Amino acid sequence: MVAEKRFVRADEVETIQLDWGTLKWMNTPELTGSEAFSAGVVLLEPGKGHERHTHPDSEEILYFLSGEGTQTIADEERDVGPGEMVYIPAGVEHSTINTSWEPLRFIAVYGPPGPEAEIRDLAEATVFPPGEYPDA
């Protein structure tokens, strides 16, 4: 069966919790049938972030909604905040760190999809079914 969901609400998708934050993948091949990209909302807790890593086969864009952080792409580092977008080529090391007292919230997009499934399958990831959320 091919997924054909066109409108997606946050309470309709699972929540993935890691030690550095929470993710909700709102567009995946399994959910919408999208073949070209996946997208989700990421919430990094104050002082937390994900260390330098790569996505060998996927490009990535991040669009920052709220909070403040530091974005590193290869050897370039910049402060980022609401209304800014960054592009990360496939295979390039990068990291995002929340430098604020409040959560850093952004949209992550991968093209083609794939890294979102790898994140979900990490041993340290706790997956909550749709409608269930981590304890505050």
Coordinates of N, CA, C and O in Angstrom, one line a residue, residues 7 16 23 31 47 59 77-78 81 89 109 111 124 130 132:
F7 N -2.2 15.9 4.5 CA -2.2 16.8 5.7 C -1.7 16.0 6.9 O -2.3 15.0 7.2
I16 N 10.1 11.1 18.8 CA 11.4 10.4 19.0 C 12.2 11.3 20.0 O 12.4 12.5 19.8
L23 N 12.2 14.9 18.3 CA 11.9 15.0 16.9 C 10.6 14.5 16.6 O 10.1 13.5 17.2
L31 N 4.9 7.7 5.5 CA 3.7 8.5 5.9 C 3.0 9.2 4.8 O 1.8 9.1 4.7
G47 N 21.5 24.1 25.9 CA 22.8 23.6 26.1 C 23.1 22.3 25.5 O 24.2 21.8 25.6
E59 N 21.4 15.4 1.2 CA 21.6 16.9 1.5 C 20.6 17.2 2.6 O 19.6 16.5 2.8
E77 N 31.6 28.0 11.2 CA 30.7 28.1 12.4 C 30.1 29.4 12.4 O 30.7 30.4 12.3
R78 N 28.7 29.4 12.7 CA 28.0 30.7 12.8 C 26.9 30.5 13.8 O 26.3 29.4 14.0
G81 N 19.6 31.7 14.3 CA 18.3 32.0 15.0 C 17.1 32.1 14.1 O 17.2 31.7 12.9
P89 N 25.6 20.2 2.4 CA 25.7 19.2 1.3 C 25.8 17.8 1.8 O 26.3 17.6 3.0
V109 N 15.1 19.1 6.8 CA 14.7 18.5 5.6 C 15.9 17.7 5.0 O 17.0 18.2 4.9
G111 N 17.1 15.3 1.6 CA 16.8 14.9 0.3 C 18.0 14.1 -0.3 O 19.1 14.6 -0.3
E124 N 19.9 4.7 21.4 CA 19.6 5.7 22.4 C 18.2 6.4 22.2 O 17.8 7.2 23.0
P130 N 2.1 7.8 18.2 CA 1.3 9.0 18.0 C 0.4 9.3 19.2 O -0.2 8.3 19.7
E132 N 1.3 10.0 22.2 CA 2.0 9.9 23.5 C 3.3 10.7 23.4 O 3.9 10.8 22.3

